[in-house]
Amino acid sequence: MLFAKKIAPSCAYCRRGKAVSPETILCRKKGVTTADGSCGWFRYDPLKRVPPRPVAPDFSRFDDADFTL
């Protein structure tokens, strides 16, 4: 869920952080931190969170007979 009530704090999607690189975040309160770090000043920003990619469907278990009428 993107808007869960209990979200695990992470500097990668904190309102006060700015991404410098994929692993490094520049925080207004703590300075340079890692993306998986967090602190007491954490404020969730849902627009910074990147959801996981959906799993590609596996059609290998079907054959042509499954797709004919």
Tab-separated table of N, CA and C in Angstrom:
chain	number	residue	atom	x	y	z
A	1	MET	N	0.833	-1.191	0.000
A	1	MET	CA	0.000	0.000	0.000
A	1	MET	C	0.869	1.242	0.000
A	2	LEU	N	0.504	2.177	-0.803
A	2	LEU	CA	1.276	3.411	-0.893
A	2	LEU	C	0.970	4.347	0.271
A	3	PHE	N	-0.266	4.342	0.748
A	3	PHE	CA	-0.665	5.249	1.810
A	3	PHE	C	-0.995	4.495	3.092
A	4	ALA	N	-0.137	3.608	3.495
A	4	ALA	CA	-0.349	2.836	4.718
A	4	ALA	C	-0.234	3.742	5.939
A	5	LYS	N	-0.955	3.383	6.989
A	5	LYS	CA	-0.916	4.180	8.224
A	5	LYS	C	0.441	4.084	8.914
A	6	LYS	N	0.999	2.882	8.961
A	6	LYS	CA	2.285	2.680	9.620
A	6	LYS	C	3.324	2.399	8.547
A	7	ILE	N	4.071	3.400	8.179
A	7	ILE	CA	5.097	3.286	7.151
A	7	ILE	C	6.458	3.263	7.844
A	8	ALA	N	7.330	2.392	7.409
A	8	ALA	CA	8.666	2.320	7.997
A	8	ALA	C	9.455	3.566	7.586
A	9	PRO	N	9.987	4.322	8.539
A	9	PRO	CA	10.716	5.542	8.201
A	9	PRO	C	11.955	5.256	7.352
A	10	SER	N	12.159	6.075	6.349
A	10	SER	CA	13.332	5.973	5.495
A	10	SER	C	13.630	7.354	4.932
A	11	CYS	N	14.885	7.729	4.909
A	11	CYS	CA	15.275	9.032	4.375
A	11	CYS	C	14.983	9.142	2.882
A	12	ALA	N	14.838	8.024	2.195
A	12	ALA	CA	14.592	8.049	0.755
A	12	ALA	C	13.254	8.692	0.424
A	13	TYR	N	12.247	8.578	1.295
A	13	TYR	CA	10.955	9.200	1.037
A	13	TYR	C	10.499	10.093	2.192
A	14	CYS	N	11.443	10.818	2.746
A	14	CYS	CA	11.154	11.812	3.778
A	14	CYS	C	10.965	13.181	3.119
A	15	ARG	N	10.076	13.974	3.663
A	15	ARG	CA	9.799	15.300	3.121
A	15	ARG	C	11.012	16.225	3.249
A	16	ARG	N	11.843	16.006	4.249
A	16	ARG	CA	12.986	16.881	4.492
A	16	ARG	C	14.255	16.477	3.749
A	17	GLY	N	14.221	15.355	3.034
A	17	GLY	CA	15.408	14.862	2.345
A	17	GLY	C	15.404	15.152	0.856
A	18	LYS	N	16.595	15.261	0.298
A	18	LYS	CA	16.770	15.474	-1.146
A	18	LYS	C	17.793	14.464	-1.637
A	19	ALA	N	17.452	13.707	-2.665
A	19	ALA	CA	18.345	12.664	-3.177
A	19	ALA	C	19.532	13.292	-3.910
A	20	VAL	N	20.738	12.915	-3.483
A	20	VAL	CA	21.958	13.333	-4.150
A	20	VAL	C	22.371	12.253	-5.142
A	21	SER	N	22.244	11.018	-4.721
A	21	SER	CA	22.470	9.844	-5.562
A	21	SER	C	21.474	8.786	-5.086
A	22	PRO	N	21.384	7.636	-5.761
A	22	PRO	CA	20.421	6.619	-5.299
A	22	PRO	C	20.677	6.119	-3.875
A	23	GLU	N	21.907	6.203	-3.394
A	23	GLU	CA	22.227	5.721	-2.049
A	23	GLU	C	22.407	6.834	-1.027
A	24	THR	N	22.498	8.082	-1.449
A	24	THR	CA	22.815	9.189	-0.559
A	24	THR	C	21.700	10.225	-0.564
A	25	ILE	N	21.309	10.674	0.635
A	25	ILE	CA	20.258	11.667	0.804
A	25	ILE	C	20.831	12.855	1.577
A	26	LEU	N	20.467	14.053	1.150
A	26	LEU	CA	20.872	15.263	1.856
A	26	LEU	C	19.679	15.732	2.678
A	27	CYS	N	19.806	15.621	3.993
A	27	CYS	CA	18.719	15.937	4.924
A	27	CYS	C	18.922	17.341	5.488
A	28	ARG	N	17.821	18.096	5.629
A	28	ARG	CA	17.918	19.439	6.201
A	28	ARG	C	18.289	19.409	7.677
A	29	LYS	N	17.963	18.327	8.364
A	29	LYS	CA	18.220	18.234	9.800
A	29	LYS	C	19.505	17.483	10.137
A	30	LYS	N	19.803	16.392	9.421
A	30	LYS	CA	20.934	15.526	9.773
A	30	LYS	C	22.131	15.654	8.833
A	31	GLY	N	21.979	16.309	7.697
A	31	GLY	CA	23.081	16.411	6.739
A	31	GLY	C	23.052	15.233	5.769
A	32	VAL	N	24.211	14.745	5.376
A	32	VAL	CA	24.308	13.646	4.423
A	32	VAL	C	24.051	12.327	5.148
A	33	THR	N	23.082	11.539	4.663
A	33	THR	CA	22.740	10.253	5.247
A	33	THR	C	22.558	9.222	4.147
A	34	THR	N	22.374	7.977	4.558
A	34	THR	CA	22.085	6.924	3.588
A	34	THR	C	20.583	6.899	3.313
A	35	ALA	N	20.199	6.287	2.202
A	35	ALA	CA	18.790	6.260	1.811
A	35	ALA	C	17.943	5.431	2.768
A	36	ASP	N	18.522	4.416	3.392
A	36	ASP	CA	17.737	3.579	4.300
A	36	ASP	C	17.777	4.069	5.745
A	37	GLY	N	18.458	5.153	6.009
A	37	GLY	CA	18.518	5.716	7.354
A	37	GLY	C	17.244	6.467	7.692
A	38	SER	N	17.071	6.809	8.960
A	38	SER	CA	15.920	7.599	9.384
A	38	SER	C	16.248	8.280	10.705
A	39	CYS	N	15.418	9.250	11.080
A	39	CYS	CA	15.620	9.956	12.345
A	39	CYS	C	14.266	10.359	12.902
A	40	GLY	N	14.266	11.045	14.003
A	40	GLY	CA	13.035	11.480	14.643
A	40	GLY	C	12.314	12.584	13.890
A	41	TRP	N	12.960	13.232	12.955
A	41	TRP	CA	12.365	14.310	12.176
A	41	TRP	C	11.663	13.791	10.922
A	42	PHE	N	11.519	12.483	10.763
A	42	PHE	CA	10.936	11.882	9.570
A	42	PHE	C	9.505	12.359	9.342
A	43	ARG	N	9.234	12.817	8.122
A	43	ARG	CA	7.888	13.165	7.678
A	43	ARG	C	7.680	12.528	6.321
A	44	TYR	N	6.663	11.687	6.212
A	44	TYR	CA	6.412	10.899	5.010
A	44	TYR	C	5.935	11.774	3.851
A	45	ASP	N	6.553	11.592	2.686
A	45	ASP	CA	6.150	12.254	1.455
A	45	ASP	C	5.796	11.170	0.439
A	46	PRO	N	4.502	10.909	0.190
A	46	PRO	CA	4.120	9.804	-0.694
A	46	PRO	C	4.567	9.983	-2.135
A	47	LEU	N	4.848	11.198	-2.566
A	47	LEU	CA	5.281	11.421	-3.945
A	47	LEU	C	6.730	11.014	-4.187
A	48	LYS	N	7.512	10.864	-3.140
A	48	LYS	CA	8.903	10.434	-3.285
A	48	LYS	C	9.055	8.921	-3.286
A	49	ARG	N	8.044	8.222	-2.854
A	49	ARG	CA	8.134	6.774	-2.752
A	49	ARG	C	7.918	6.128	-4.112
A	50	VAL	N	8.825	5.241	-4.493
A	50	VAL	CA	8.726	4.535	-5.768
A	50	VAL	C	8.196	3.132	-5.483
A	51	PRO	N	6.987	2.808	-5.983
A	51	PRO	CA	6.445	1.472	-5.717
A	51	PRO	C	7.226	0.410	-6.471
A	52	PRO	N	7.215	-0.819	-5.973
A	52	PRO	CA	7.932	-1.891	-6.678
A	52	PRO	C	7.283	-2.179	-8.024
A	53	ARG	N	8.094	-2.636	-8.973
A	53	ARG	CA	7.586	-2.967	-10.298
A	53	ARG	C	6.671	-4.180	-10.201
A	54	PRO	N	5.580	-4.180	-10.973
A	54	PRO	CA	4.696	-5.349	-10.950
A	54	PRO	C	5.381	-6.562	-11.572
A	55	VAL	N	5.010	-7.715	-11.092
A	55	VAL	CA	5.587	-8.962	-11.581
A	55	VAL	C	5.024	-9.252	-12.971
A	56	ALA	N	5.897	-9.593	-13.912
A	56	ALA	CA	5.460	-9.910	-15.271
A	56	ALA	C	4.715	-11.242	-15.265
A	57	PRO	N	3.607	-11.332	-15.994
A	57	PRO	CA	2.862	-12.601	-16.019
A	57	PRO	C	3.655	-13.693	-16.730
A	58	ASP	N	3.497	-14.905	-16.249
A	58	ASP	CA	4.197	-16.060	-16.819
A	58	ASP	C	3.218	-16.855	-17.673
A	59	PHE	N	3.345	-16.728	-18.996
A	59	PHE	CA	2.464	-17.423	-19.920
A	59	PHE	C	3.054	-18.737	-20.413
A	60	SER	N	4.160	-19.157	-19.876
A	60	SER	CA	4.805	-20.371	-20.358
A	60	SER	C	3.999	-21.636	-20.040
A	61	ARG	N	3.130	-21.568	-19.038
A	61	ARG	CA	2.358	-22.760	-18.684
A	61	ARG	C	1.158	-22.958	-19.602
A	62	PHE	N	0.864	-21.976	-20.477
A	62	PHE	CA	-0.240	-22.092	-21.427
A	62	PHE	C	0.279	-22.510	-22.793
A	63	ASP	N	-0.596	-23.148	-23.570
A	63	ASP	CA	-0.245	-23.463	-24.956
A	63	ASP	C	-1.282	-22.828	-25.877
A	64	ASP	N	-1.164	-23.022	-27.177
A	64	ASP	CA	-2.048	-22.366	-28.135
A	64	ASP	C	-3.504	-22.770	-27.955
A	65	ALA	N	-3.766	-23.949	-27.488
A	65	ALA	CA	-5.150	-24.394	-27.303
A	65	ALA	C	-5.877	-23.590	-26.235
A	66	ASP	N	-5.149	-23.044	-25.291
A	66	ASP	CA	-5.767	-22.226	-24.250
A	66	ASP	C	-6.265	-20.880	-24.785
A	67	PHE	N	-5.741	-20.452	-25.933
A	67	PHE	CA	-6.096	-19.140	-26.483
A	67	PHE	C	-7.006	-19.218	-27.700
A	68	THR	N	-7.600	-20.343	-27.951
A	68	THR	CA	-8.532	-20.471	-29.077
A	68	THR	C	-9.954	-20.638	-28.548
A	69	LEU	N	-10.891	-20.219	-29.385
A	69	LEU	CA	-12.313	-20.321	-28.995
A	69	LEU	C	-12.924	-21.582	-29.519
